[in-house]
Amino acid sequence: MEIGLIGLGRMGYNLGLNILDHEHQLVAYDVNREAVKEIGLAGAKEADSLEELVSKLSAPRKIWVMVPAGDITENVVSQLSSLLDEGDVVIDGGNANYKDTLRRAKQYEAKGLHFVDAGTSGGIDGAREGACLMVGGTKEVVESLAPLLKEIAVEDGYLYTGPVGSGHFLKMIHNGIEYGMMQAIAEGFDLLENSPFDYDYEAVAKVWNNGSVIRSWLMELTESAFSKDANLEKIRGVMHSSGEGKWTVETALDLQIEAPVIALSLMMRYRSLRDDTFSGKVVAALRNEFGGHAVVKS
Amino acid sequence: MEIGLIGLGRMGYNLGLNILDHEHQLVAYDVNREAVKEIGLAGAKEADSLEELVSKLSAPRKIWVMVPAGDITENVVSQLSSLLDEGDVVIDGGNANYKDTLRRAKQYEAKGLHFVDAGTSGGIDGAREGACLMVGGTKEVVESLAPLLKEIAVEDGYLYTGPVGSGHFLKMIHNGIEYGMMQAIAEGFDLLENSPFDYDYEAVAKVWNNGSVIRSWLMELTESAFSKDANLEKIRGVMHSSGEGKWTVETALDLQIEAPVIALSLMMRYRSLRDDTFSGKVVAALRNEFGGHAVVKS
Amino acid sequence: MEIGLIGLGRMGYNLGLNILDHEHQLVAYDVNREAVKEIGLAGAKEADSLEELVSKLSAPRKIWVMVPAGDITENVVSQLSSLLDEGDVVIDGGNANYKDTLRRAKQYEAKGLHFVDAGTSGGIDGAREGACLMVGGTKEVVESLAPLLKEIAVEDGYLYTGPVGSGHFLKMIHNGIEYGMMQAIAEGFDLLENSPFDYDYEAVAKVWNNGSVIRSWLMELTESAFSKDANLEKIRGVMHSSGEGKWTVETALDLQIEAPVIALSLMMRYRSLRDDTFSGKVVAALRNEFGGHAVVKS
Amino acid sequence: MEIGLIGLGRMGYNLGLNILDHEHQLVAYDVNREAVKEIGLAGAKEADSLEELVSKLSAPRKIWVMVPAGDITENVVSQLSSLLDEGDVVIDGGNANYKDTLRRAKQYEAKGLHFVDAGTSGGIDGAREGACLMVGGTKEVVESLAPLLKEIAVEDGYLYTGPVGSGHFLKMIHNGIEYGMMQAIAEGFDLLENSPFDYDYEAVAKVWNNGSVIRSWLMELTESAFSKDANLEKIRGVMHSSGEGKWTVETALDLQIEAPVIALSLMMRYRSLRDDTFSGKVVAALRNEFGGHAVVKS
C-alpha cells in the first residue's frame, strides 16, 4: 500500500519505520527537514511540504497524520482538506479530543473526504515494533486500511471500534485508566519508601511481575526505571500531563458518571507542578485563627 | 461549684478564666508553674502537684482535664485514678480518641470513679467567652455538672450526647467536618488566586459572610486572616493536623462508610508537608519509560 | 430607580418583591402569565412580552434577567440585544457559566449595550429579604446600579467584583465551596448515623450552631431539616446538581489547579443518581476471576 | 522437604497440590475433614488435628498456615506455639495485617520458635501453578526454606523481602495497588458503557491486552469476564473487600503519606454496599432548604 505520513516525532518516525518494514511505500513530511532526510535514508520518499506529499501520492490517497494534538493537528487537517480529492482518506493517529475529531470528520464528509481516527497506544516501542490500534471511521474505509493497520499493530492489537470518533474516545479512556494505574503503582511505592522496611524496589517490581495479580507492562516499566536509578534520586516528582486524562475527567462530568480515581490521579499531577499552594495557606491561616496553631513562615 | 482544672495551655487557661467568671471555686494545676501562678492571680487556688490538687478539693471531686491527647492524657488520667475516691468525677475536655475514652471509662468504673468526656469546640475564644460542649457520660453524673457546663458554654452550646464516649466521638466528627469545610473554602480561594480575575480576598470573604449560602464562622476567620495578610504572602501552605481528622477517617474505614471529602482533606494536608513525593517520581519515571517524556532532574 | 425584571420563578419573584419593598418601579415579565399577574398585584407594572417590557421602560433601561441558565438565558439575552438601545443595561442575575457571560458581554459591547453579571446567593429567603450579590461589569455602569443593588442585598452583602465575568466566576466558586461544605456536613452525619451511638441529629446540629468551629448557615439549615424529619426517613439520598459545581471542576482542570474536595463532592452526587454501577460490576467480576470471590447476582 | 499445611481452602488446597507436584512430603490438616481426605488422595499425609499434624512432622518442623486472617489465624498460630519445639518454623502464607505478624513473631521468638511471613499473590491459579511469594523473616530461616519456596513460585516469583513483617507489608501494598488498578479499569469501562458509542467490551479488553500501555493480567481477567457475560448483566456492582485495602489506607494515615487513589478505590467499594446513603439525604435536604429544590421521596 502507498501511504503518506505527516509528523516524524518520536511516535511518527518509529511508526514510519514500522510501515517501511512491512514493505509499503511511504511518503513522509515533517516541518523538521532533518527528520525527513533521515527517514528518506530508511527508504521513504521525502516531501518538503504538504503539497508535495499530496502530489506524490496517487488517488485515493491515504495519509497518516501523527502530529501534536490541538492547533497543529487542526492546521494540518484543515490544510489537507483543501489539497485532497474526493475519496482520499486522512487517518489521525494522534491524541485528539474526540469532539474535535467528530467536528473534523463532519467537515471532511462535506467535501467527500474520509476521516479516520486511530487511537495509538504502546509508546515509542509499540510504534516501532507493533502498536495497539483502536480505529474508528466508516466501516468500508477502515476495512480498506485494515491490512496495513494489522501489520503495523502487534498481533491482535488492532480493533475496529465503530463510527468515527470512537477510536479517539477509546484511546482517551485507555489513557484515563493509565493515569489511574500509574498513580496506584506510584502510591504503593511511596508507602514502601516511607515504611519501616527497606525494600529493593527493582526486586519488588520484578517479583510483582512474576505471578502477582498486578503484573503488567507498567510494572515492567517500573522495574526498568528502578534498574536505572534504584531510588529515583536523580529526578523530581513533577508529573506533567498531555490532555487525555483531562479529557477523560471532562467526559465523566459530561456523562454525569463518577470517576474518582482517574480524577484524583490527574489532580495529584497538577499538585506536583506546584511548590506551594494557596489552598494550603488558607488552611494554615485558619488553623492559626481559631486554634492559635503556629504557621510556617514563607 | 468547686472544680479542679489540670492543664493550663491555650485552651485550659482560658477555660479556667471562664469558670472563674462564673464565680466557681477553681483549683488549678499545670506542669508549667508560671501558668499556675498566673491563674492564681486571677482567683484560682494554686496546686503544685496532682496530689495537692486532689487534696484541695472536697469529695465528691470534679476535675476537668485539659491536656494534650495521647500519652499526657493517659498519664494524668491514670495517676488521678489512684488518687481519687469513689464517686469522684474526671471530665476529659481534650481531644481524645473515643476508643481511649471508652477504655479509660471502663477502668474508672471498675474503681467506682466517674469518667465524663466533654468534646470542646470553639477555639481559644470559645474557651474564654463561651465554648461549644458535647458531653457524654452517665446521665446523672453529667446532669450534676450541667449547671456549670451550661455557664461556661455559649447559650445553647451545651449538649448531653449520651453514654461515655459519645462526647468525644461527636467532637471527632465535628472536626472531620471542619477539615472538609476548611479544604472546600481553601480550594475555592486557590481557584480565585489562579483565575483570570483579580479579587480582593478579604472583600470576597466579607461579602460571602453577608447573605450567602456559605456564610459561616470559618468564613469569618478567613476574612480576618485576609485582613491581616491580604494575599497570605507571609506564610507557607503547610497544613499540620492533630489527630481528629485521622481518627474520623479511621472510623469511616471501621464503619465501612465512605467519607471521601474528609479523607481527601486530610490527605491534602499530608501532601502539603512534603516538598517532593516518591509517587511523583514513579509517575515521572514511567512517563519517561513509555513515552520518552522528559523528566525534571533533581 | 426604574427596573425591568424578566423571570418570576422562585428566585426572580422574591427578588421582585424585594425591589418593590425599596420603592423602585418594577416592570415584570415571565412566560408564566399567572406569575406576572401576581407580582402586578404587589405593585409591579405587568408586561406580556419582552417587547412590551422594553417599551414600558425609559432609556437608559436597566433590566434584570433571572431565568434558568443555558438555552433560556441565551434566548432572552439574545432577543433583548435586538430590542434595546445604546446605553441600556442588562444584568444577568442567574447562574450562568462565566465563559458564556464573557461571550455575551462582547456581543453587547459591540452594539453599545452594557452587560452586567450579578452572582446572587442566599437562596429564596435571601432573594426576598436581602441577597448576597457579587457583581461584575464596567465600573461606571455597575456604580450607577449600586444604590439599588445595595438595597436589595443584605447589609455588606454587595461587592463589585471587577470586569464583566468576575461576578459569575465568583458565584461559581462560591457554589463549588458550597458543594464541598455540604458534602463534609453530610459525611459527618452519615458517620453519626452508622456509629455505635444514638444521637439526636437536630440537637447535634443545634449545639454545633452555638459556639462550635463549624457553625454556619448550612448547619442552621441542617438543624431546620432535622427539625422537620428527625432521621430524614421521608426522602431518598438522591443528590441533583445544577451546573455550578461541574463548572467549578472544569475550571480547576483548565487552570491545572487541584480541587479534590469539590470534585469528589460533585462525583458523589453523580453516584447518588445511580442504583448500580458498571464500574462496580467490573470490580466484582474481577474479584471473582482471580480469587473466586462470590458475586451478587442481579 | 517435609512440610505441614494447615488450611485447605481455595488457596491452601491448591498450594498443597503445587507442593506435592514438586515431590515434597506434605502433612495436611483442615477443620473440614473432606478437604483433608481429598488432598490425602492426591498424596498428602492426613492429620485430624493440629496435634496430629505436629506429631507427624520431624523436627525442625516447617508448617505453612493458610487460613483466613483475623481470629482464625490468631487461634492457629497461638495453638501451634504451644505444640512446637524450639527451632520449628511457622510460615503464615495468609493475608495477615503486618502489625499482627510483628506481634506474633515476637511471641514466637520468645519461645525459640521461628515465624516467617509469606505474602502470596496470584489468586487460585497462582497457588496451583506458581505463585508470587514475598517472604519476610530471619534470613537464615527463610534461606532454609528457599528451595521449596522457589519451586512453588512461578519463575522469578519469589523474593526475600527482609525481616519478619516485611512480607505481609509488601503483600498489603500489592493489594492496595490492586484496588487502585481495578477501580481505574472499572471507571474506564463505566465511561464506555455510558458513552455515545457502542463498544464490544471483550474486544476492547483484548485489544488493550495486545500492545497497549495498560496491558496487564487484570485486563486479561477483564477480557475473560466479558467473554462469559458480555455486558455483565448477570451480576450486581457490589464490591466487597477483605481487609488489605483498608490496612493499606490505615498505613498511609499512620505514615502521613497521601494515597488518594487507593483510599478512593476502597471508599467506592463501601459505597457500593449501600442502596442509599444518609449523606445523600442530608445534601438533598439542604438543597431543598435553601433552594426549594425538590427531593425524591423514599
Coordinates of C-alpha atoms in Angstrom, one line a residue, chain A residues 10 123-124 178 182 186 189-190 193-194 201 217-218 221-222 224-226 228 231-240 264 269 271-272 274-287 289-293 295-298, chain B residues 10 123-124 178 182 186 189-190 193-194 201 217-218 221-222 224-226 228 231-240 264 269 271-272 274-287 289-293 295-298:
Chain A
R10 CA 9.1 10.2 18.4
G123 CA 4.6 4.1 23.4
I124 CA 7.6 4.6 21.2
E178 CA -3.4 4.5 32.5
M182 CA 0.2 4.7 37.3
A186 CA 3.1 5.2 42.5
F189 CA 5.9 2.6 46.2
D190 CA 5.5 5.8 48.1
E193 CA 9.6 4.3 50.6
N194 CA 8.1 5.6 53.9
Y201 CA 12.4 -1.5 44.5
W217 CA 3.5 -3.7 31.3
L218 CA 3.5 -0.6 33.6
L221 CA 8.5 -0.3 33.1
T222 CA 8.6 0.4 36.8
S224 CA 13.1 -0.9 34.2
A225 CA 13.1 2.5 35.7
F226 CA 14.3 1.3 39.1
K228 CA 18.5 2.5 36.1
N231 CA 15.7 5.1 44.4
L232 CA 14.8 7.6 41.6
E233 CA 17.2 10.0 43.3
K234 CA 18.0 11.8 40.0
I235 CA 14.6 13.0 39.2
R236 CA 11.9 15.2 40.8
G237 CA 8.4 14.1 41.2
V238 CA 7.0 16.5 38.7
M239 CA 4.1 14.9 36.8
H240 CA 3.2 16.5 33.6
L264 CA -7.6 12.2 41.6
R269 CA -0.3 15.6 38.8
R271 CA -0.5 19.3 42.6
S272 CA 3.0 18.1 41.7
R274 CA 3.4 23.5 42.4
D275 CA 5.9 24.1 45.2
D276 CA 3.3 25.6 47.5
T277 CA -0.4 26.1 47.3
F278 CA -2.8 28.9 48.1
S279 CA -5.2 26.4 49.5
G280 CA -2.6 25.3 51.9
K281 CA -2.0 28.9 53.0
V282 CA -5.7 29.3 53.6
V283 CA -6.0 26.2 55.8
A284 CA -2.8 27.1 57.7
A285 CA -4.1 30.6 58.3
L286 CA -7.5 29.3 59.5
R287 CA -5.9 26.9 62.0
E289 CA -7.1 31.9 63.6
F290 CA -9.2 29.6 65.6
G291 CA -6.6 27.5 67.5
G292 CA -3.5 29.6 67.6
H293 CA -1.6 26.9 65.8
V295 CA 2.2 28.7 60.8
V296 CA 5.3 28.2 58.8
K297 CA 6.6 31.5 57.6
S298 CA 7.4 31.8 53.9
Chain B
R10 CA -4.2 27.9 75.5
G123 CA -11.2 27.5 69.7
I124 CA -9.4 29.7 72.2
E178 CA -14.2 21.1 59.9
M182 CA -11.7 24.3 55.5
A186 CA -9.3 26.8 50.6
F189 CA -9.7 30.7 47.1
D190 CA -7.0 28.7 45.3
E193 CA -5.9 33.1 43.1
N194 CA -5.3 31.3 39.8
Y201 CA -9.9 38.2 49.1
W217 CA -17.6 31.2 61.3
L218 CA -14.8 29.7 59.3
L221 CA -12.0 33.7 60.2
T222 CA -11.0 33.7 56.6
S224 CA -10.0 38.0 59.4
A225 CA -6.9 36.2 58.1
F226 CA -7.0 38.1 54.8
K228 CA -4.0 40.8 58.3
N231 CA -2.6 37.5 49.9
L232 CA -1.2 35.3 52.6
E233 CA 2.3 36.1 51.4
K234 CA 3.9 35.7 54.7
I235 CA 3.0 32.1 55.3
R236 CA 3.6 28.8 53.6
G237 CA 0.8 26.4 52.8
V238 CA 2.0 23.8 55.3
M239 CA -1.1 22.2 56.8
H240 CA -0.5 20.3 60.0
L264 CA -9.1 13.9 50.9
R269 CA -2.7 18.1 54.5
R271 CA 0.8 16.2 50.9
S272 CA 1.5 19.7 52.0
R274 CA 6.3 17.2 51.6
D275 CA 8.4 19.1 49.2
D276 CA 8.6 16.3 46.7
T277 CA 7.0 12.8 46.6
F278 CA 8.2 9.4 45.7
S279 CA 4.9 8.8 44.0
G280 CA 5.6 11.7 41.7
K281 CA 9.0 10.3 40.9
V282 CA 7.5 7.0 39.9
V283 CA 4.9 8.5 37.6
A284 CA 7.5 10.8 36.1
A285 CA 9.9 7.9 35.5
L286 CA 7.1 5.8 33.9
R287 CA 6.1 8.6 31.5
E289 CA 9.9 4.9 30.1
F290 CA 7.0 4.5 27.7
G291 CA 6.7 7.9 26.1
G292 CA 10.2 9.4 26.3
H293 CA 8.7 12.3 28.1
V295 CA 11.8 14.3 33.5
V296 CA 12.8 17.2 35.8
K297 CA 16.2 16.5 37.3
S298 CA 16.6 16.8 41.0

